[in-house]
Coordinates of C-alpha atoms in Angstrom, one line a residue:
Chain M
X170 CA 22.0 82.5 27.6
X171 CA 19.2 82.2 25.3
X172 CA 19.2 80.1 22.0
X173 CA 16.4 81.4 20.0
X174 CA 14.4 78.7 18.1
X175 CA 11.1 78.3 16.5
X176 CA 8.8 75.4 17.2
X177 CA 5.7 74.5 15.5
X178 CA 3.3 72.1 17.2
X179 CA 1.6 70.3 14.4
X180 CA -1.1 69.0 16.6
X181 CA -2.2 72.6 17.0
X182 CA -1.6 74.2 13.8
X183 CA -4.9 74.9 11.9
X184 CA -3.4 76.2 8.7
X185 CA -4.9 79.6 9.2
X186 CA -1.9 81.4 7.8
X187 CA -2.2 84.1 10.4
X188 CA 1.5 83.9 11.0
X189 CA 2.1 84.5 7.2
X190 CA -0.1 87.6 7.3
X191 CA 1.3 88.8 10.6
X192 CA 4.9 88.6 9.3
X193 CA 4.1 90.3 5.9
X194 CA 2.2 93.2 7.8
X195 CA 4.7 93.6 10.6
X196 CA 7.8 93.8 8.2
X197 CA 6.1 95.3 5.2
X198 CA 7.8 92.5 3.2
X199 CA 8.1 93.1 -0.5
X200 CA 5.6 92.0 -3.1
X201 CA 6.0 88.3 -4.0
X202 CA 8.1 87.6 -1.0
X203 CA 6.8 85.4 1.9
X204 CA 9.2 84.9 4.8
X205 CA 7.0 82.3 6.4
X206 CA 4.6 79.8 4.9
X207 CA 2.3 76.9 6.0
X208 CA 2.7 73.4 4.6
X209 CA 0.3 70.6 5.0
X210 CA 1.2 67.1 4.7
X211 CA -1.3 64.2 3.9
X212 CA -3.8 66.9 3.1
X213 CA -7.4 65.6 3.2
X214 CA -6.4 62.3 4.9
X215 CA -8.7 62.0 8.0
X216 CA -6.5 61.8 11.0
X217 CA -3.2 62.2 9.3
X218 CA -3.3 65.7 8.1
X219 CA -0.7 67.9 9.8
X220 CA 0.1 71.5 9.1
X221 CA 3.2 73.5 10.1
X222 CA 4.5 76.9 9.7
X223 CA 7.9 77.2 8.2
X224 CA 10.4 80.1 7.9
X225 CA 14.0 80.4 8.5
X226 CA 14.8 78.1 11.4
X227 CA 18.1 79.8 12.3
X228 CA 20.0 76.6 12.1
X229 CA 23.0 75.8 14.4
X230 CA 25.0 74.6 11.3
X231 CA 23.4 77.0 8.8
X232 CA 23.9 75.9 5.2
X233 CA 23.3 79.3 3.8
X234 CA 26.3 80.5 5.9
X235 CA 28.3 77.8 4.6
X236 CA 27.8 78.3 0.9
X237 CA 27.5 82.1 0.7
X238 CA 30.2 83.1 -1.5
X239 CA 30.3 86.7 -0.1
X240 CA 30.0 85.7 3.5
X241 CA 27.1 88.1 4.3
X242 CA 25.7 85.9 7.0
X243 CA 26.3 86.4 10.7
X244 CA 25.0 84.7 13.8
X245 CA 24.0 86.7 17.0
X246 CA 24.8 85.4 20.5
X247 CA 21.3 84.2 20.7
X248 CA 21.8 81.9 17.6
X249 CA 19.7 84.1 15.2
X250 CA 21.2 83.9 11.7
X251 CA 21.0 87.4 10.1
X252 CA 22.5 88.7 6.9
X253 CA 23.7 91.9 5.5
X254 CA 21.6 92.8 2.5
X255 CA 24.1 95.7 1.4
X256 CA 26.7 92.8 0.5
X257 CA 24.3 90.3 -0.9
X258 CA 24.9 89.7 -4.7
X259 CA 21.7 87.7 -5.3
X260 CA 23.5 84.5 -6.4
X261 CA 20.9 82.3 -5.0
X262 CA 23.3 79.8 -3.4
X263 CA 21.6 80.0 0.1
X264 CA 18.2 79.2 -1.7
X265 CA 19.9 76.1 -3.3
X266 CA 21.3 75.0 0.2
X267 CA 18.6 75.8 2.7
X268 CA 16.5 72.7 3.6
X269 CA 13.5 75.0 4.5
X270 CA 13.4 77.2 1.4
X271 CA 13.6 80.2 3.7
X272 CA 15.7 82.5 1.4
X273 CA 13.8 84.2 -1.1
X274 CA 14.7 86.8 -3.9
X275 CA 12.6 89.7 -5.5
X276 CA 12.9 89.4 -9.1
X277 CA 14.5 92.7 -10.1
X278 CA 16.2 93.8 -13.3
X279 CA 16.4 92.1 -16.5
X280 CA 16.1 88.4 -17.3
X281 CA 14.7 87.6 -14.1
X282 CA 17.9 88.3 -12.1
X283 CA 17.6 87.9 -8.4
X284 CA 17.5 91.0 -6.2
X285 CA 19.0 90.9 -2.6
X286 CA 18.0 87.9 -0.6
X287 CA 15.2 88.3 1.9
X288 CA 14.5 85.9 4.8
X289 CA 13.1 85.8 8.3
X290 CA 15.2 87.6 10.8
X291 CA 13.6 86.2 13.9
X292 CA 12.3 89.9 14.2
X293 CA 15.9 90.9 14.9
X294 CA 16.5 93.4 12.0
X295 CA 20.0 93.5 10.4
X296 CA 23.2 95.3 10.9
X297 CA 21.8 98.9 10.8
X298 CA 21.1 100.6 14.0
X299 CA 18.2 99.0 15.8
X300 CA 14.8 100.5 15.1
X301 CA 16.2 102.7 12.3
X302 CA 14.4 103.6 9.2
X303 CA 17.2 101.9 7.2
X304 CA 16.9 98.7 9.1
X305 CA 13.1 98.6 8.7
X306 CA 13.3 99.3 5.1
X307 CA 15.7 96.3 4.5
X308 CA 14.8 93.8 7.2
X309 CA 11.6 95.0 8.8
X310 CA 10.9 95.7 12.5
X311 CA 13.4 94.7 15.1
X312 CA 11.2 93.4 17.8
X313 CA 13.8 91.7 19.8
X314 CA 15.4 95.0 20.6
X315 CA 12.0 96.0 22.0
X316 CA 11.9 93.0 24.2
X317 CA 9.3 91.3 22.1
X318 CA 9.4 87.8 20.3
X319 CA 8.6 87.3 16.6
X320 CA 5.3 88.5 15.5
X321 CA 4.3 85.3 13.8
X322 CA 4.6 83.4 17.1
X323 CA 3.0 86.0 19.3
X324 CA 0.1 86.3 16.9
X325 CA -0.6 82.6 16.7
X326 CA -4.2 82.0 17.6
X327 CA -3.7 78.4 18.7
X328 CA -0.2 78.8 20.0
X329 CA 1.1 76.1 17.6
X330 CA 3.9 78.3 16.7
X331 CA 6.3 79.1 19.4
X332 CA 9.3 81.3 19.4
X333 CA 11.9 82.1 21.8
X334 CA 14.5 80.5 23.9
X335 CA 14.9 76.8 23.0
X336 CA 14.9 75.6 26.7
X337 CA 11.7 77.6 27.4
X338 CA 10.0 76.2 24.3
X339 CA 11.1 72.6 25.1
X340 CA 9.5 73.1 28.5
X341 CA 6.2 74.3 27.1
X342 CA 6.1 71.6 24.6
X343 CA 6.9 69.0 27.1
X344 CA 4.1 70.0 29.4
X345 CA 1.8 69.8 26.6
X346 CA 2.9 66.4 25.4
X347 CA 2.6 65.2 29.1
X348 CA -1.1 66.6 29.3
X349 CA -2.3 65.3 26.0
X350 CA -0.1 62.3 25.7
X351 CA 1.9 62.2 22.5
X352 CA 5.0 61.1 21.0
X353 CA 6.7 64.4 20.4
X354 CA 6.2 63.7 16.7
X355 CA 5.1 67.3 16.4
X356 CA 8.4 68.9 16.6
X357 CA 9.0 68.5 12.8
X358 CA 12.1 70.1 11.6
X359 CA 14.2 70.4 14.8
X360 CA 16.6 67.7 13.9
X361 CA 17.3 69.4 10.6
X362 CA 17.8 72.7 12.0
X363 CA 19.4 72.3 15.3
X364 CA 20.6 68.7 14.9
X365 CA 19.9 65.6 17.0
X366 CA 22.4 65.0 19.7
X367 CA 24.4 62.7 17.6
X368 CA 24.5 64.9 14.6
X369 CA 25.6 67.8 16.7
X370 CA 28.4 65.9 18.2
X371 CA 29.6 64.7 14.7
X372 CA 29.3 68.2 13.3
X373 CA 31.3 69.7 16.1
X374 CA 34.0 67.2 15.6
X375 CA 34.0 67.2 11.8
X376 CA 33.4 70.8 11.0
X377 CA 31.9 71.4 7.7
X378 CA 33.2 68.3 6.0
Chain K
X147 CA 2.4 61.7 -15.3
X148 CA 5.2 63.1 -17.4
X149 CA 6.0 65.6 -14.6
X150 CA 5.8 62.8 -12.2
X151 CA 8.3 60.8 -14.2
X152 CA 10.6 63.8 -14.5
X153 CA 10.6 64.2 -10.9
X154 CA 11.3 60.5 -10.1
X155 CA 14.1 60.6 -12.8
X156 CA 15.6 63.6 -11.2
X157 CA 15.5 62.0 -7.7
X158 CA 17.2 58.8 -8.9
X159 CA 19.7 60.9 -10.8
X160 CA 20.5 63.0 -7.8
X161 CA 20.7 60.1 -5.6
X162 CA 23.0 58.2 -8.1
X163 CA 25.2 61.1 -9.1
X164 CA 25.5 62.6 -5.7
X165 CA 25.9 59.7 -3.5
X166 CA 26.5 61.6 -0.3
X167 CA 23.2 62.3 1.6
X168 CA 21.6 62.9 4.8
X169 CA 19.6 59.9 4.2
X170 CA 22.3 58.0 5.9
X171 CA 21.6 60.0 9.1
X172 CA 20.1 57.5 11.6
X173 CA 16.5 58.1 12.2
X174 CA 16.3 56.5 15.5
X175 CA 15.6 58.4 18.6
X176 CA 14.3 57.2 22.0
X177 CA 10.8 58.3 23.0
X178 CA 9.2 60.7 24.0
X179 CA 11.0 62.7 21.4
X180 CA 10.5 60.1 18.7
X181 CA 9.5 62.2 15.6
X182 CA 11.0 59.7 13.1
X183 CA 7.9 58.8 11.4
X184 CA 6.6 62.3 10.5
X185 CA 10.1 63.4 10.0
X186 CA 10.7 60.8 7.3
X187 CA 7.3 61.6 5.8
X188 CA 8.1 65.2 5.2
X189 CA 11.6 64.4 3.8
X190 CA 10.6 61.8 1.3
X191 CA 10.4 64.5 -1.4
X192 CA 6.8 64.2 -2.2
X193 CA 4.9 67.5 -2.8
X194 CA 2.9 68.7 0.1
X195 CA 0.0 71.1 0.2
X196 CA 0.8 74.7 0.5
X197 CA -1.3 77.8 0.2
X198 CA 1.6 79.5 -1.6
X199 CA 1.9 78.0 -4.9
X200 CA 5.5 78.0 -6.1
X201 CA 6.8 74.6 -7.6
X202 CA 10.0 74.9 -5.5
X203 CA 8.2 75.3 -2.2
X204 CA 5.9 72.3 -2.3
X205 CA 8.3 70.3 0.1
X206 CA 8.8 71.1 3.7
X207 CA 12.4 70.0 3.9
X208 CA 14.6 69.5 0.9
X209 CA 17.5 67.2 1.7
X210 CA 19.3 67.8 -1.6
X211 CA 20.5 71.2 -0.5
X212 CA 22.8 69.4 1.9
X213 CA 24.1 67.2 -0.7
X214 CA 24.7 70.1 -3.0
X215 CA 26.5 72.0 -0.2
X216 CA 28.8 69.0 0.6
X217 CA 29.7 68.8 -3.1
X218 CA 30.3 72.5 -3.5
X219 CA 32.2 73.1 -0.3
X220 CA 34.0 69.7 -0.4
X221 CA 35.3 68.2 -3.6
X222 CA 34.7 71.1 -6.0
X223 CA 36.4 73.6 -3.9
X224 CA 39.1 71.5 -2.8
X225 CA 39.9 69.1 -5.5
X226 CA 39.2 71.9 -7.9
X227 CA 41.6 74.2 -6.4
X228 CA 44.3 71.6 -6.2
X229 CA 43.8 70.7 -9.8
X230 CA 44.1 74.3 -10.9
X231 CA 47.3 74.7 -8.8
X232 CA 48.7 71.6 -10.1
X233 CA 48.2 72.3 -13.8
X234 CA 49.8 75.9 -13.2
X235 CA 52.9 74.2 -11.5
X236 CA 53.0 71.6 -14.2
X237 CA 53.2 74.4 -16.8
X238 CA 56.0 76.3 -14.9
X239 CA 57.9 73.0 -14.7
X240 CA 57.4 72.3 -18.4
X241 CA 58.6 75.7 -19.2
X242 CA 61.7 75.3 -17.0
X243 CA 62.4 71.8 -18.6
X244 CA 61.5 72.5 -22.2
X245 CA 61.8 76.2 -22.5
X246 CA 60.1 78.2 -25.3
X247 CA 59.4 76.3 -28.4
X248 CA 61.2 78.3 -31.0
X249 CA 61.6 77.9 -34.8
X250 CA 64.5 75.7 -35.7
X251 CA 65.1 77.1 -39.2
X252 CA 65.4 80.8 -40.1
X253 CA 62.0 82.5 -41.0
X254 CA 61.5 82.8 -44.7
X255 CA 59.4 86.1 -44.5
X256 CA 56.9 84.4 -46.7
X257 CA 53.5 84.1 -45.0
X258 CA 50.7 81.6 -45.3
X259 CA 47.3 82.4 -44.1
X260 CA 46.2 80.0 -41.3
X261 CA 43.1 81.5 -40.0
X262 CA 40.4 83.6 -41.8
X263 CA 39.1 86.9 -40.3
X264 CA 35.8 85.2 -39.2
X265 CA 37.8 82.5 -37.6
X266 CA 40.0 84.9 -35.7
X267 CA 37.0 87.1 -34.6
X268 CA 35.2 84.1 -33.4
X269 CA 38.3 82.7 -31.6
X270 CA 38.9 86.1 -29.9
X271 CA 35.3 86.5 -28.8
X272 CA 35.3 83.0 -27.4
X273 CA 38.6 83.7 -25.7
X274 CA 37.8 87.0 -24.2
X275 CA 34.4 85.8 -22.8
X276 CA 36.1 82.6 -21.6
X277 CA 38.6 84.5 -19.6
X278 CA 36.1 87.0 -18.1
X279 CA 34.0 84.0 -17.2
X280 CA 36.8 82.0 -15.8
X281 CA 38.0 85.0 -13.6
X282 CA 34.5 85.9 -12.3
X283 CA 33.6 82.2 -11.7
X284 CA 36.8 81.5 -9.8
X285 CA 36.3 84.7 -7.8
X286 CA 32.8 83.5 -6.6
X287 CA 34.2 80.0 -5.8
X288 CA 37.5 80.8 -4.1
X289 CA 37.0 84.5 -3.3
X290 CA 35.7 83.6 0.1
X291 CA 39.0 81.9 1.0
X292 CA 41.4 84.0 -0.9
X293 CA 40.2 87.6 -1.4
X294 CA 37.8 88.1 1.7
X295 CA 40.5 87.5 4.3
X296 CA 42.6 90.2 2.6
X297 CA 40.1 93.0 1.7
X298 CA 37.1 92.1 3.9
X299 CA 33.7 91.1 2.9
X300 CA 32.1 94.5 2.2
X301 CA 34.8 95.5 -0.4
X302 CA 34.6 92.0 -1.8
X303 CA 30.9 92.2 -2.3
X304 CA 31.4 95.0 -4.9
X305 CA 33.8 92.7 -6.8
X306 CA 31.5 89.7 -6.3
X307 CA 28.5 91.7 -7.6
X308 CA 30.3 93.0 -10.5
X309 CA 31.6 89.4 -11.2
X310 CA 28.3 87.9 -10.9
X311 CA 26.7 90.4 -13.4
X312 CA 29.6 90.1 -15.9
X313 CA 29.4 86.3 -15.6
X314 CA 25.5 86.2 -16.2
X315 CA 25.8 88.6 -19.2
X316 CA 28.9 87.3 -20.8
X317 CA 27.9 83.7 -20.5
X318 CA 25.2 83.7 -23.3
X319 CA 27.9 85.4 -25.6
X320 CA 30.3 82.8 -24.8
X321 CA 27.8 80.0 -25.5
X322 CA 26.7 81.5 -28.7
X323 CA 30.3 82.3 -30.0
X324 CA 31.4 78.7 -28.9
X325 CA 28.6 77.2 -31.2
X326 CA 29.9 79.3 -34.1
X327 CA 33.4 78.2 -33.3
X328 CA 32.4 74.4 -33.4
X329 CA 30.9 74.9 -36.8
X330 CA 33.9 76.7 -38.1
X331 CA 36.5 74.2 -36.8
X332 CA 34.8 71.1 -36.8
X333 CA 35.8 70.0 -40.2
X334 CA 39.5 70.3 -39.8
X335 CA 39.4 68.5 -36.4
X336 CA 38.2 65.2 -37.7
X337 CA 40.6 62.2 -37.1
X338 CA 43.3 62.0 -39.9
X339 CA 45.6 59.0 -40.1
X340 CA 48.7 60.9 -39.3
X341 CA 47.3 61.9 -35.8
X342 CA 48.4 58.2 -34.8
X343 CA 51.9 59.2 -35.2
X344 CA 51.4 62.3 -33.1
X345 CA 50.0 60.0 -30.2
X346 CA 52.7 57.6 -30.6
X347 CA 55.4 60.4 -30.2
X348 CA 53.4 62.2 -27.6
X349 CA 53.4 65.1 -29.8
X350 CA 57.2 65.5 -29.6
X351 CA 56.3 67.8 -26.6
X352 CA 59.2 66.7 -24.5
X353 CA 61.5 65.2 -27.1
X354 CA 61.4 68.5 -29.2
X355 CA 60.8 66.4 -32.4
X356 CA 58.3 67.9 -34.9
X357 CA 55.6 65.6 -35.7
X358 CA 53.9 66.3 -39.2
X359 CA 50.2 67.0 -39.1
X360 CA 47.4 68.5 -41.2
X361 CA 46.1 71.8 -40.3
X362 CA 45.4 70.8 -36.7
X363 CA 47.6 68.2 -34.9
X364 CA 46.0 65.8 -32.5
X365 CA 46.8 68.0 -29.5
X366 CA 44.8 70.8 -30.9
X367 CA 42.0 68.2 -31.8
X368 CA 41.8 67.0 -28.3
X369 CA 41.3 70.5 -27.1
X370 CA 38.8 71.2 -29.7
X371 CA 36.7 68.1 -28.9
X372 CA 37.0 67.7 -25.2
X373 CA 37.5 71.5 -24.4
X374 CA 35.4 73.5 -26.8
X375 CA 32.8 70.9 -27.9
X376 CA 32.3 68.8 -24.8
X377 CA 33.0 71.1 -22.1
X378 CA 31.9 74.1 -23.9
X379 CA 28.4 72.5 -24.3
X380 CA 28.4 71.3 -20.9
X381 CA 29.1 74.5 -19.1
X382 CA 27.0 76.5 -21.6
X383 CA 23.9 74.6 -21.3
X384 CA 24.1 74.2 -17.5
X385 CA 25.0 77.8 -17.3
X386 CA 21.8 78.8 -19.2
X387 CA 19.7 76.8 -16.7
X388 CA 21.4 78.7 -13.9
X389 CA 21.4 82.1 -15.6
X390 CA 17.6 82.2 -16.5
X391 CA 16.0 81.1 -13.3
X392 CA 12.4 81.8 -14.2
X393 CA 11.5 79.0 -16.7
X394 CA 10.3 76.1 -14.6
X395 CA 13.6 74.7 -13.3
X396 CA 13.3 74.1 -9.6
X397 CA 16.0 74.1 -7.0
X398 CA 17.1 70.6 -7.5
X399 CA 17.7 71.2 -11.2
X400 CA 19.7 74.2 -10.5
X401 CA 21.8 72.3 -7.8
X402 CA 22.5 69.7 -10.4
X403 CA 23.3 72.1 -13.0
X404 CA 25.5 74.0 -10.6
X405 CA 27.6 70.9 -9.7
X406 CA 28.1 70.0 -13.4
X407 CA 28.7 73.5 -14.3
X408 CA 31.5 74.1 -11.6
X409 CA 33.1 70.7 -12.1
X410 CA 33.1 71.2 -15.9
X411 CA 34.3 74.8 -15.7
X412 CA 37.3 73.9 -13.6
X413 CA 38.3 71.1 -15.9
X414 CA 37.9 73.5 -18.8
X415 CA 39.9 76.2 -17.1
X416 CA 42.7 73.6 -16.2
X417 CA 42.8 72.5 -19.9
X418 CA 42.6 76.2 -21.1
X419 CA 45.8 77.0 -19.2
X420 CA 47.6 74.6 -21.4
X421 CA 46.1 76.0 -24.5
X422 CA 46.8 79.6 -23.4
X423 CA 50.4 78.8 -22.5
X424 CA 51.3 77.0 -25.8
X425 CA 49.3 79.6 -27.7
X426 CA 51.1 82.7 -26.2
X427 CA 54.4 82.5 -24.4
X428 CA 55.0 78.8 -24.9
X429 CA 55.6 78.7 -28.7
X430 CA 57.1 81.1 -31.1
X431 CA 54.8 82.3 -33.7
X432 CA 51.6 80.7 -32.3
X433 CA 50.2 84.1 -31.0
X434 CA 50.9 85.8 -34.3
X435 CA 48.9 83.2 -36.2
X436 CA 45.9 84.0 -34.3
X437 CA 46.5 87.7 -34.1
X438 CA 47.1 88.3 -37.8
X439 CA 46.0 85.1 -39.4
X440 CA 49.3 84.5 -41.0
X441 CA 52.2 82.2 -40.2
X442 CA 55.7 82.1 -41.6
X443 CA 56.3 79.3 -43.9
X444 CA 59.0 78.0 -41.7
X445 CA 56.5 77.7 -38.8
X446 CA 54.1 76.0 -41.2
X447 CA 56.6 73.5 -42.4
X448 CA 57.8 72.7 -38.9
X449 CA 54.7 72.3 -37.0
X450 CA 52.2 71.3 -39.7
X451 CA 54.1 69.8 -42.4
X452 CA 51.3 68.1 -44.3
X453 CA 49.2 71.2 -44.2
X454 CA 52.2 73.3 -45.4
X455 CA 52.8 71.1 -48.4
X456 CA 49.1 71.2 -49.4
X457 CA 48.9 75.0 -48.9
X458 CA 52.0 75.2 -51.3
X459 CA 50.1 73.3 -53.8
X460 CA 51.8 70.1 -53.3
X461 CA 50.5 66.7 -52.7
X462 CA 46.8 67.0 -52.4
X463 CA 46.0 63.4 -52.0
X464 CA 44.6 63.6 -48.6
X465 CA 41.4 65.6 -47.7
X466 CA 41.8 69.3 -48.2
X467 CA 42.0 71.5 -45.1
X468 CA 39.3 74.0 -45.7
X469 CA 40.7 77.0 -44.0
X470 CA 44.0 76.7 -45.7
X471 CA 42.9 79.5 -48.1
X472 CA 45.1 81.1 -50.3
X473 CA 48.6 79.6 -50.9
X474 CA 51.8 81.5 -50.0
X475 CA 51.0 85.1 -49.9
X476 CA 54.3 87.2 -49.9
X477 CA 54.2 90.5 -48.1
Chain Z
X212 CA 63.5 89.4 -9.7
X213 CA 61.8 90.5 -12.9
X214 CA 58.1 91.5 -13.0
X215 CA 57.0 88.4 -14.8
X216 CA 58.6 86.2 -12.3
X217 CA 57.0 88.2 -9.6
X218 CA 53.5 88.0 -11.0
X219 CA 53.9 84.1 -11.4
X220 CA 55.1 83.9 -7.8
X221 CA 52.2 85.9 -6.5
X222 CA 49.8 83.9 -8.7
X223 CA 51.1 80.5 -7.5
X224 CA 50.7 81.7 -4.0
X225 CA 47.1 82.8 -4.5
X226 CA 46.2 79.8 -6.3
X227 CA 47.6 77.6 -3.5
X228 CA 45.9 79.7 -1.0
X229 CA 42.6 78.2 -2.3
X230 CA 43.6 74.8 -1.4
X231 CA 43.8 75.2 2.3
X232 CA 40.9 73.5 4.1
X233 CA 39.6 76.7 5.7
X234 CA 36.3 75.9 7.6
X235 CA 33.6 77.4 5.6
X236 CA 31.3 78.0 8.7
X237 CA 31.8 77.9 12.3
X238 CA 29.4 75.6 14.2
X239 CA 27.1 77.5 16.5
X240 CA 28.2 77.6 20.0
X241 CA 25.9 79.2 22.6
X242 CA 26.6 82.6 23.3
X243 CA 29.3 83.4 20.8
X244 CA 28.8 86.1 18.3
X245 CA 30.0 85.3 14.8
X246 CA 30.1 88.0 12.1
X247 CA 29.2 91.5 11.1
X248 CA 29.2 94.6 13.3
X249 CA 25.7 94.9 14.7
X250 CA 24.2 96.2 17.8
X251 CA 22.8 93.7 20.2
X252 CA 19.2 93.7 21.2
X253 CA 19.8 94.7 24.7
X254 CA 21.8 97.7 23.3
X255 CA 18.7 99.3 22.2
X256 CA 17.0 102.3 23.6
X257 CA 14.5 100.2 25.4
X258 CA 17.2 98.4 27.5
X259 CA 20.3 100.5 27.4
X260 CA 22.7 97.7 27.6
X261 CA 21.0 95.9 30.5
X262 CA 21.5 92.4 29.1
X263 CA 20.2 90.6 32.2
X264 CA 16.9 92.5 32.2
X265 CA 16.5 91.8 28.5
X266 CA 17.1 88.1 28.9
X267 CA 14.6 87.9 31.8
X268 CA 12.1 89.9 29.8
X269 CA 12.6 87.4 27.0
X270 CA 12.2 84.4 29.1
X271 CA 9.0 85.8 30.7
X272 CA 7.7 86.6 27.2
X273 CA 8.5 83.1 26.0
X274 CA 6.6 81.6 28.9
X275 CA 3.6 83.7 28.1
X276 CA 3.3 81.5 25.0
X277 CA 1.6 78.7 27.0
X278 CA -1.8 78.7 28.4
X279 CA -1.0 76.1 30.9
X280 CA -1.0 77.7 34.2
X281 CA -3.4 80.3 33.2
X282 CA -6.3 77.8 33.0
X283 CA -8.2 77.2 36.1
X284 CA -7.1 74.0 37.7
X285 CA -8.8 70.8 37.0

């Protein structure tokens, strides 16, 4: 059974923003919304600059799910966190809770009211019929249903951004680390999204407390 | 420089106020998966470079969200729920023990004006908006546990969307009318010597004894200062921060504002239950005074004796209650 | 039972219901589906419900993301 994850190899990411563009184009994301973004730390410091592409990480213990007052989120068997835009009320709580800043809101209506939340779907669409116009309109393409992986990762020119089953990604990454000799420090964000072993055990025991 | 100071202050405040944090999570892991150093670097809250310039997105991982989640889903939902239930039960018990507070003497039929038209209109604007805000706010906080299991999330989303919009649009009205209310009632709510007696006798709430007071007794004054003024300003200001997101506040500001807003609102609602009870079914004549503006002389004498004597043109030695208006108007 | 008392009772029951410690989110367990009615990716026209084929396709696709093995040895 697959567990879909994203992995960004910061040793490879060259901050080209190809993933951002690919995502926007593939899903025809509304103006002002960017489901994926590239962040650089230590920008300009020689030898220490690292870039990484971030979107919704489809967390195991998803904070957005925990705080949504309307319970619009759901998770597929493959661990992809999706949401039902029809029920979203635009309260912004998921935006407060998300560590990665993934949920974004189009500003619609008076006084800068938030519209319905938009975030990365791991190219898995939404509750509507797979590949339907309604699904595309709200969530973008459903590539998983076509047997394809997310556009951002498949488009990545340096293959820094990987998407797919966590085990497969870990294998690929391990091979790379073995070849180039590294610490594994490139897997930024995996602990937050999927939990370290210890964290995961605690969460399973303690629930959401 | 200034912005940096504000960011630092905010971080200190959040850390101090919220206490709980992921920071406590152990950052030790065995090689070769040791990503502790970079991981710590991206979590320390400093701004990072990003091609997409939005102030809120200049960090890779924001840990405060987890803190906010723990507060909202933890103490605020649970302790808040128990607090409201507890106050409700306490009022039911009070009603059973004490019964309705009725007039002891027969009504005289002569009426005294207690509230002017402006005061009543302000009160009912505040009251109506407060009730709407309380219902919609509680729906957003507890609906997931109380309503969704009953009607399902799709149906609930209609209620919640309506609730959110009502909450957002009525909120500013509540804030404005509360400010007017503060201005109108502040003068008669300052401390007066006789209030000490009210405190000593606990207002006679349980004994049934009538404690003399000027226009407002100490119970009403407590509700005014703690409820209307302090909590009203607290939820009002934090509410505006949350209501109008496009004015420079970032996620961390809104998380803090939200925690203060919901905690304050739950205490506010708990206190208001007492006020609503005593002002409606709990005491004879109380609702009429705010509905019509007039009270019977017997009611005035029993509940606000000094104010009554002053209104009748009696001993005016002490500060005059402003709204006491016309003395005794017979209908 | 008069209506006022009934309303009070229902109100008290609802108010108390909020105090139960219902878990707000279920922790992810591999292979479990939590949530809204939605078609699974392998139920699409391309796969027609063949979950095993979809999974092997996804695995193959994931492996395509590495260049190791495609490079000449050495």
